XYZ file of C-alpha atoms in Angstrom:
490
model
C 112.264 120.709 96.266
C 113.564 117.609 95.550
C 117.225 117.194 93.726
C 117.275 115.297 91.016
C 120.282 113.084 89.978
C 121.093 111.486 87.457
C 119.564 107.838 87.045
C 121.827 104.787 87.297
C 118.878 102.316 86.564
C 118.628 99.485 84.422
C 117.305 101.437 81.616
C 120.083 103.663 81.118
C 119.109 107.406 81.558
C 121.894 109.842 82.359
C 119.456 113.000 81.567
C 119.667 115.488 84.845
C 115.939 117.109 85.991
C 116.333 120.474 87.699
C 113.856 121.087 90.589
C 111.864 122.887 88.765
C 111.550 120.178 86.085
C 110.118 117.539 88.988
C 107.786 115.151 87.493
C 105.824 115.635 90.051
C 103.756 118.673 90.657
C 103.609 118.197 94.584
C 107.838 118.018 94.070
C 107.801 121.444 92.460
C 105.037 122.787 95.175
C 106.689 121.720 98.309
C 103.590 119.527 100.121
C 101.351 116.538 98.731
C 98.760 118.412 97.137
C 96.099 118.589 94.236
C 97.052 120.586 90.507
C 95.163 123.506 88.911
C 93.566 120.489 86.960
C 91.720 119.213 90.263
C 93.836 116.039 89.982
C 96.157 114.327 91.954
C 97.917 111.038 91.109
C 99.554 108.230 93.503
C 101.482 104.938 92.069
C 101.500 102.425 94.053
C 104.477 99.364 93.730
C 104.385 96.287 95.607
C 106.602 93.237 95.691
C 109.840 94.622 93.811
C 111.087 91.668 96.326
C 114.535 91.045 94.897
C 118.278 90.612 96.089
C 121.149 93.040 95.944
C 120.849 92.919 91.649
C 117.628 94.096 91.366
C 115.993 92.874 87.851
C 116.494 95.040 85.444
C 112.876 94.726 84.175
C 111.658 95.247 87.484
C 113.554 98.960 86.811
C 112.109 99.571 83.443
C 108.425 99.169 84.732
C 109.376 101.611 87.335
C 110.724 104.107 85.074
C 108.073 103.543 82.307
C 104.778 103.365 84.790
C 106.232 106.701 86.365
C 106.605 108.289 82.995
C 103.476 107.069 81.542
C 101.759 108.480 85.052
C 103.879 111.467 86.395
C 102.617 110.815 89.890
C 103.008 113.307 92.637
C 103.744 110.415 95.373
C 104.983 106.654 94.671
C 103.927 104.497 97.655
C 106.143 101.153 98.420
C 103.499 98.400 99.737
C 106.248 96.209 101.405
C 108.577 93.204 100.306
C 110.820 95.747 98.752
C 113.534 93.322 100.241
C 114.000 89.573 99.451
C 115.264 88.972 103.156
C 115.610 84.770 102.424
C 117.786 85.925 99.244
C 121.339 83.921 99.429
C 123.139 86.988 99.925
C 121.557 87.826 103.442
C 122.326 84.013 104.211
C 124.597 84.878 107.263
C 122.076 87.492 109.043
C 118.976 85.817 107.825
C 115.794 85.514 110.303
C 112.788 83.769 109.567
C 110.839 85.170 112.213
C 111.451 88.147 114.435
C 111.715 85.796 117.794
C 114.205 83.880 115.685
C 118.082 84.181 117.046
C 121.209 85.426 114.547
C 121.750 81.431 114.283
C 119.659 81.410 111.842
C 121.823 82.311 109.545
C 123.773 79.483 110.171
C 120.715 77.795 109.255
C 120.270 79.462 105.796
C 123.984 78.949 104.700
C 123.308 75.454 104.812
C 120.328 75.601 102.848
C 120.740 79.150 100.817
C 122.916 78.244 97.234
C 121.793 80.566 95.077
C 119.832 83.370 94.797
C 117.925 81.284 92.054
C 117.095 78.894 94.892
C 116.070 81.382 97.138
C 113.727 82.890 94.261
C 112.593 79.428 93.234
C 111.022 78.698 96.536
C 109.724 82.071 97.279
C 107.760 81.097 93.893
C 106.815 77.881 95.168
C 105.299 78.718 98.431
C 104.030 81.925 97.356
C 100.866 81.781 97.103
C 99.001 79.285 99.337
C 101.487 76.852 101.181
C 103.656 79.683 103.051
C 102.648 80.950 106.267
C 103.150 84.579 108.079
C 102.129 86.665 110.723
C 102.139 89.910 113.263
C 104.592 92.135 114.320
C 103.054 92.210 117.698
C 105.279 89.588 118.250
C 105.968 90.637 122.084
C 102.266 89.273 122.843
C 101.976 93.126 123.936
C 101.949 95.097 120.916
C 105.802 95.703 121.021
C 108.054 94.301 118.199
C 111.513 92.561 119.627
C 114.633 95.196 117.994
C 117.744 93.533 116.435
C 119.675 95.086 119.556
C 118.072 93.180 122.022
C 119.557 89.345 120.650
C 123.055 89.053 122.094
C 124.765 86.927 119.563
C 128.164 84.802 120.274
C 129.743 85.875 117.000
C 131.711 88.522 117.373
C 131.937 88.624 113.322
C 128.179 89.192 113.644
C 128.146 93.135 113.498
C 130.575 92.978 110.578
C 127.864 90.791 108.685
C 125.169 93.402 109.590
C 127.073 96.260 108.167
C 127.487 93.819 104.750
C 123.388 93.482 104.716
C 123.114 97.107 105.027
C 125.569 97.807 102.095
C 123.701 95.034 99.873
C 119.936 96.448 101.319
C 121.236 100.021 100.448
C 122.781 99.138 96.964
C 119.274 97.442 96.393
C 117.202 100.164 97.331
C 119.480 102.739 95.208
C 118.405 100.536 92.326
C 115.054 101.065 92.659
C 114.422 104.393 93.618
C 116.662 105.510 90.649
C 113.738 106.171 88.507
C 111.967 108.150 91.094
C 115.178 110.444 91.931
C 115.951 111.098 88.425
C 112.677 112.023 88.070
C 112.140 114.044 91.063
C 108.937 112.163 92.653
C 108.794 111.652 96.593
C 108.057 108.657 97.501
C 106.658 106.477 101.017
C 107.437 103.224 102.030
C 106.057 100.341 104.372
C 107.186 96.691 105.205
C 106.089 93.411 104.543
C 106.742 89.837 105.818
C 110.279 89.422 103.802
C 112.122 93.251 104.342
C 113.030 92.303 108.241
C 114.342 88.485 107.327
C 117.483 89.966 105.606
C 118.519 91.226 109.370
C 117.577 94.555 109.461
C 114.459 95.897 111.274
C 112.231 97.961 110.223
C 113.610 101.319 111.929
C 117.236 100.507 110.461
C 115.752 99.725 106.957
C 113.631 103.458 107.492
C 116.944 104.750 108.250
C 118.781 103.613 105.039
C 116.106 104.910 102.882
C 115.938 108.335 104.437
C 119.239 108.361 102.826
C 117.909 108.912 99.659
C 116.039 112.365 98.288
C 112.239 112.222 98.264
C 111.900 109.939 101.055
C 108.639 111.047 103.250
C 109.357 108.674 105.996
C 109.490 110.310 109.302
C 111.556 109.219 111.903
C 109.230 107.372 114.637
C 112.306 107.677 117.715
C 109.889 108.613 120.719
C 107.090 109.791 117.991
C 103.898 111.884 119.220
C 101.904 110.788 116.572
C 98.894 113.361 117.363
C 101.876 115.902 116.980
C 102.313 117.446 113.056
C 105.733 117.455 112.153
C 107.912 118.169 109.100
C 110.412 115.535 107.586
C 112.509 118.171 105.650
C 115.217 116.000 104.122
C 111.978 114.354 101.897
C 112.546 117.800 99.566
C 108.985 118.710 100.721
C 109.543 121.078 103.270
C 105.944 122.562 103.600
C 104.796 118.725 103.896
C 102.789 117.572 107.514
C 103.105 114.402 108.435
C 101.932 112.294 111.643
C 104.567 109.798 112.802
C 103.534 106.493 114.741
C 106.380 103.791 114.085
C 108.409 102.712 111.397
C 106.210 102.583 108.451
C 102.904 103.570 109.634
C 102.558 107.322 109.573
C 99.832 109.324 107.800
C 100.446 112.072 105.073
C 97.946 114.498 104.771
C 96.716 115.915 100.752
C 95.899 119.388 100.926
C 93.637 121.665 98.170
C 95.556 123.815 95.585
C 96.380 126.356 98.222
C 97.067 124.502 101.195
C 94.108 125.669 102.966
C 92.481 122.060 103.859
C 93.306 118.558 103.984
C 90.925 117.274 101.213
C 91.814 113.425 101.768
C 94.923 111.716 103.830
C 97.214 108.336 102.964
C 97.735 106.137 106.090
C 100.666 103.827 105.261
C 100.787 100.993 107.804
C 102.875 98.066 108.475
C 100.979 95.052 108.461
C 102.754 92.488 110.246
C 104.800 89.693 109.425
C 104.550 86.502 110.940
C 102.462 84.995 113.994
C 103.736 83.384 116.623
C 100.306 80.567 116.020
C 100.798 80.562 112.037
C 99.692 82.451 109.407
C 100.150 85.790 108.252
C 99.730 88.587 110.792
C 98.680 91.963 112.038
C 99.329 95.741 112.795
C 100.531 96.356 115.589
C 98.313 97.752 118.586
C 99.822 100.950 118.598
C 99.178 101.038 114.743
C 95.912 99.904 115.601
C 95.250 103.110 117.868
C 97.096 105.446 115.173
C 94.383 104.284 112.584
C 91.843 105.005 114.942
C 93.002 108.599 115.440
C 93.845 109.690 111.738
C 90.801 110.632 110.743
C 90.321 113.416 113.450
C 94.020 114.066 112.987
C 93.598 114.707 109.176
C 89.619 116.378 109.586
C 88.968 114.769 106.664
C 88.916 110.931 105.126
C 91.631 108.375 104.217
C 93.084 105.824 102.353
C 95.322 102.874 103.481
C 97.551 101.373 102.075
C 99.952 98.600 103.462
C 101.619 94.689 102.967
C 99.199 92.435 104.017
C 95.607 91.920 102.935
C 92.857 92.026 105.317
C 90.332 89.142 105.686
C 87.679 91.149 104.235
C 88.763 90.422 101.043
C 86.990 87.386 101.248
C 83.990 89.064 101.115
C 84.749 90.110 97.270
C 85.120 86.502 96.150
C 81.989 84.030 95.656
C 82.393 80.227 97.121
C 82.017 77.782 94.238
C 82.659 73.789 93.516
C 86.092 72.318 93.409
C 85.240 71.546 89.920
C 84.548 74.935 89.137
C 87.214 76.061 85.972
C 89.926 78.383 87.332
C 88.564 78.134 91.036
C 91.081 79.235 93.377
C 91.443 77.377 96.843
C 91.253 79.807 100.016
C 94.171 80.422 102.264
C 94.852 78.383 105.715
C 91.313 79.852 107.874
C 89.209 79.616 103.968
C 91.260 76.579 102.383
C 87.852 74.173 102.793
C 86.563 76.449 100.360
C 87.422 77.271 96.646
C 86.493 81.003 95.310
C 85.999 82.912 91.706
C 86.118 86.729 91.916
C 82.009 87.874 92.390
C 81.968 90.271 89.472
C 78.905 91.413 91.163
C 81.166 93.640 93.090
C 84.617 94.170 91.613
C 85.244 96.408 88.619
C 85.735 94.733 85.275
C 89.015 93.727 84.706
C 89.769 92.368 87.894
C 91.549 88.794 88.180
C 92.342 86.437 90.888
C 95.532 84.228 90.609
C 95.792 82.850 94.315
C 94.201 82.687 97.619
C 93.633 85.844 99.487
C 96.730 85.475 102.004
C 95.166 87.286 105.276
C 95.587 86.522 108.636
C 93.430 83.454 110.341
C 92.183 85.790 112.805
C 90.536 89.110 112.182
C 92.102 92.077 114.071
C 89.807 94.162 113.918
C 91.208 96.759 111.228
C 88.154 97.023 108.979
C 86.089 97.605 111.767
C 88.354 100.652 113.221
C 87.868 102.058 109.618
C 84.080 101.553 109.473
C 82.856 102.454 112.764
C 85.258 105.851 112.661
C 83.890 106.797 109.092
C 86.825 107.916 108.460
C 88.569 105.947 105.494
C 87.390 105.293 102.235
C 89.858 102.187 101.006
C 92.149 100.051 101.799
C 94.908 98.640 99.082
C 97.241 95.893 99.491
C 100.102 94.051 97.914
C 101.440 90.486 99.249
C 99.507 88.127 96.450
C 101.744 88.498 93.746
C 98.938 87.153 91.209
C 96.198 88.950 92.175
C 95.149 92.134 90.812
C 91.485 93.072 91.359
C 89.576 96.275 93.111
C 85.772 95.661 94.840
C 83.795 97.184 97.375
C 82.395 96.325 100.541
C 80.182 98.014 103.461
C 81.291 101.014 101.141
C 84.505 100.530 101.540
C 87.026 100.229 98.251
C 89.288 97.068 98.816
C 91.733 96.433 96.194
C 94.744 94.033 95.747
C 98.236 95.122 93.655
C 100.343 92.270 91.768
C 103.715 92.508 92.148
C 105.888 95.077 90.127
C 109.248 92.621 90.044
C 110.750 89.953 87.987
C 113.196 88.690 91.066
C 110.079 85.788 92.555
C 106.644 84.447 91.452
C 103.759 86.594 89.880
C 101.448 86.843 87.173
C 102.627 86.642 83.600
C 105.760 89.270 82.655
C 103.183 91.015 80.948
C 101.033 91.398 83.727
C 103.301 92.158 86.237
C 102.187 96.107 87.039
C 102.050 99.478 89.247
C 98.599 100.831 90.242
C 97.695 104.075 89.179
C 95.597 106.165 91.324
C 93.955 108.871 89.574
C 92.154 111.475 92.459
C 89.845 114.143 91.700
C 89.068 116.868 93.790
C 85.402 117.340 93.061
C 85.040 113.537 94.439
C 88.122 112.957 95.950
C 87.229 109.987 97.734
C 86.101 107.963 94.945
C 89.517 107.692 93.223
C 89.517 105.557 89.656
C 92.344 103.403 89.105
C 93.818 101.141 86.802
C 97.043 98.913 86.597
C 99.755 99.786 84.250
C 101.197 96.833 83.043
C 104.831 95.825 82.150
C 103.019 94.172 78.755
C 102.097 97.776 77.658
C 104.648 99.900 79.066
C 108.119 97.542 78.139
C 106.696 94.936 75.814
C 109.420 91.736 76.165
C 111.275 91.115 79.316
C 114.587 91.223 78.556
C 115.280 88.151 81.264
C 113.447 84.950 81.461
C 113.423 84.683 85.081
C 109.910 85.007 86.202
C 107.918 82.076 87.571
C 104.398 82.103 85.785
C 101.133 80.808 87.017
C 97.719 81.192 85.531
C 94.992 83.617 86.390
C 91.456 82.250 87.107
C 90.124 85.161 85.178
C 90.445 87.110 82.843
C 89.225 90.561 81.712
C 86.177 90.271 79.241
C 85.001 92.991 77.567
C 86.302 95.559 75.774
C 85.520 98.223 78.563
C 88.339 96.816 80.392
C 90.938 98.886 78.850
C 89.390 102.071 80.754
C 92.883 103.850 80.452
C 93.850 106.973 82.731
C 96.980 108.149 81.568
C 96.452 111.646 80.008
C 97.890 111.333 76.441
C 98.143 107.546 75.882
C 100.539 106.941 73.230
C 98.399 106.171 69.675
C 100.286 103.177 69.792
C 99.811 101.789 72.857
C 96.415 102.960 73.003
C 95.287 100.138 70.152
C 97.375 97.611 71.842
C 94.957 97.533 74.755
C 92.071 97.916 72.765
C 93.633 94.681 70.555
C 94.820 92.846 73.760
C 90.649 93.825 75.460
C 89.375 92.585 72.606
C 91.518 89.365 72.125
C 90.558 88.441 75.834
C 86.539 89.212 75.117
C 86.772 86.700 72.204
C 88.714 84.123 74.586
C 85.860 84.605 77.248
C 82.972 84.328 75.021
C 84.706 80.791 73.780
C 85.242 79.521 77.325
C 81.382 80.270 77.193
C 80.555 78.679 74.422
């Protein structure tokens, strides 16, 4: 099982939880797998994407959403790292095919890690551009190793971004160790530009109880293995690269995989603009995990796929809180279609996909083998849909270091799974509004949403014993919005 220590988060807990005492019931069981009760709950965080002093409110939504939740598996979506933070100014890369002289670069233009947060909240949402980590043209991904740089003072820099990546990630996974809840992790566009790629990042947080990260060194990934530092030794897991592996959820008795998670990595940047891709050998993997698993899966990774699109509905310019598409879509503007995402959905930017579609949603149709797909990357959005039958939904970010909804809004999805339908999960976001209350810092760059929940049924909650309290503040804060809406209608 999983040994707890004692938290050295932001919000102060020193209490020690035996094994036994795990908040999470696959901990205490050994493998991923559903309760007596027939449920089985995932969080999923996206975008803590802050420096080596990690925001203390990011922490406290951590620890409260895991509390409020007692999830058996926390799943990192990516941009866990702020790799254009000032403090990673010496080893910073912008792209993978950039050199270590880029660091040079970002000296010159890195003063702060305000700066660096100040312009990830300016080009955030619509202006900044990303791509693929098939960056080799061939479906390979270039390793640190293979730049030769002229410093010599270069590896001594790299051993300084490890320290700060490490002392970053320790900050963040306090709640979950203290706690005793494993947890999974993939990359996003911002993780590698501190220096570090993806395998050394895997390596760092291996480090650290709980992880379920396999190592991907020469991995078979048709071939089961164990990863028995995670503190799940009866766990299987399928192993493809860094980040993209599969982890299979298993009935009450281990018997049968009743549904699987694939995390992926998503890509980064493209060599031709824009945000990019899985990798071909990802590709393949996701092709294969279905058959691997004998049963269905979700995914859930970085970067959004262009599908998303398909949940919005094109209106005017002049349409109040239209939101203008992303690079491939920005000759259009687009309102969520409520027609087919669930009620409380909003939309604060545009979808940030790739120009090009790689085929991804296609794998997952034509296979029959997946039944959603959930993404981080646009900080303001926060909305779930479905298309072709297939669940898409879209995470805000859960830190307070760059750009995002509201402080109130910021959030963790819940994922609620139950095993007489367990590929129909419901979900909900837990926000930092009713978990915290007031941010304790000021340093979160706000934007509006172009819409907002409007009726009352929007504060569906799934947490098992919702405070009294808390309870009538969402009811308050459903009802408050409905009588906003019904204004704007007016």
């Amino acid at each position: 099982m999983i040994e707890a220590r004692p938290s050295r988060s932001a919000v102060g807990e020193s209490e020690q939880f035996s094994q036994r005492d795990a908040v999470s019931v696959s901990a205490r069981l050994g493998r991923l797998q559903f309760h007596h009760s027939g449920k089985f709950r995932v969080l999923q965080l996206s975008d803590v994407q802050d420096g080596p002093k990690v925001s203390a409110d990011t922490i406290s939504l951590i620890a409260a959403a895991c509390d409020a939740s007692r999830p058996d598996l926390v799943v990192f979506t990516g941009d866990q790292i702020a790799g254009y933070d000032a403090a990673y100014a010496k080893t910073f890369r912008k792209r993978r095919w950039s050199t270590g002289w880029d660091g040079v670069y970002a000296a010159g233009r890195s003063v702060s890690n305000w700066v660096g947060s100040a312009l990830q909240g300016i080009n955030g949402g619509q202006v900044q551009t990303a791509g693929t980590a098939d960056a080799g043209g061939d479906g390979s991904v270039p390793s640190l190793a293979e730049y030769e740089y002229a410093d010599e003072g270069r590896e001594k820099d790299l051993e300084l971004t490890k320290d700060m990546v490490r002392r970053s990630i320790a900050q963040f996974l306090s709640p979950l160790i203290a706690r005793g809840i494993p947890f999974a992790v993939t990359y996003g566009n911002h993780d590698f530009q501190c220096g570090l790629d993806t395998a050394q990042m895997d390596a760092i947080y291996r480090e650290f109880p709980g992880c379920l990260n396999p190592e991907a060194t020469a991995a078979r990934p048709t071939q089961p293995r164990k990863q028995p530092g995670s503190g799940l030794p009866n766990q299987t897991v399928y192993a493809c690269e860094p980040g993209t592996f599969a982890l299979p959820v298993s009935d009450l008795n281990g018997r049968r995989n009743v549904f699987g998670l694939a995390i992926v990595d998503s890509g980064d940047y493209a060599k031709t603009g824009g945000y990019g891709v899985p990798s071909r050998a990802a590709l393949t993997f996701l092709s294969q995990i279905p058959a691997l698993l004998r049963t269905k899966a979700m995914v859930f990774q970085h970067i959004p796929i262009p599908q998303f699109y398909e949940l919005l509905r094109p209106v005017p310019t002049t349409t109040p809180y239209a939101i203008q598409g992303y690079r491939a879509y920005d000759s259009q503007c687009f309102v969520l279609d409520e027609n087919k995402t669930l009620a409380g959905s909003y939309l604060g930017e545009g979808i940030s996909c790739p120009d090009a579609d790689c085929g991804e949603f296609e794998i997952m149709r034509r296979s029959e083998g997946y039944f959603g797909l959930f993404a981080g990357h646009d900080h303001r959005n926060g909305f779930v849909g479905n298309y072709e039958g297939m669940m898409l939904g879209a995470t805000p970010t859960c830190g307070f270091g760059s750009y995002g909804p509201v402080p109130r809004k910021r959030a963790a999805r819940l994922f609620e799974f139950d095993i007489r339908h367990p590929h129909n999960p419901r979900t909900q976001l837990l926000e930092f509004g009713d978990l915290v209350g007031k941010p304790q810092t000021h340093k979160a760059y706000t934007f509006a949403l172009s819409h907002m929940p409007s009726s009352t049924g929007d504060a569906v909650n799934l947490l098992r014993k919702p405070g009294v309290l808390a309870g009538g503040l969402a009811t308050l804060a459903a009802l408050f919005a409905s009588l906003r809406a019904s204004r704007r209608r007016r």
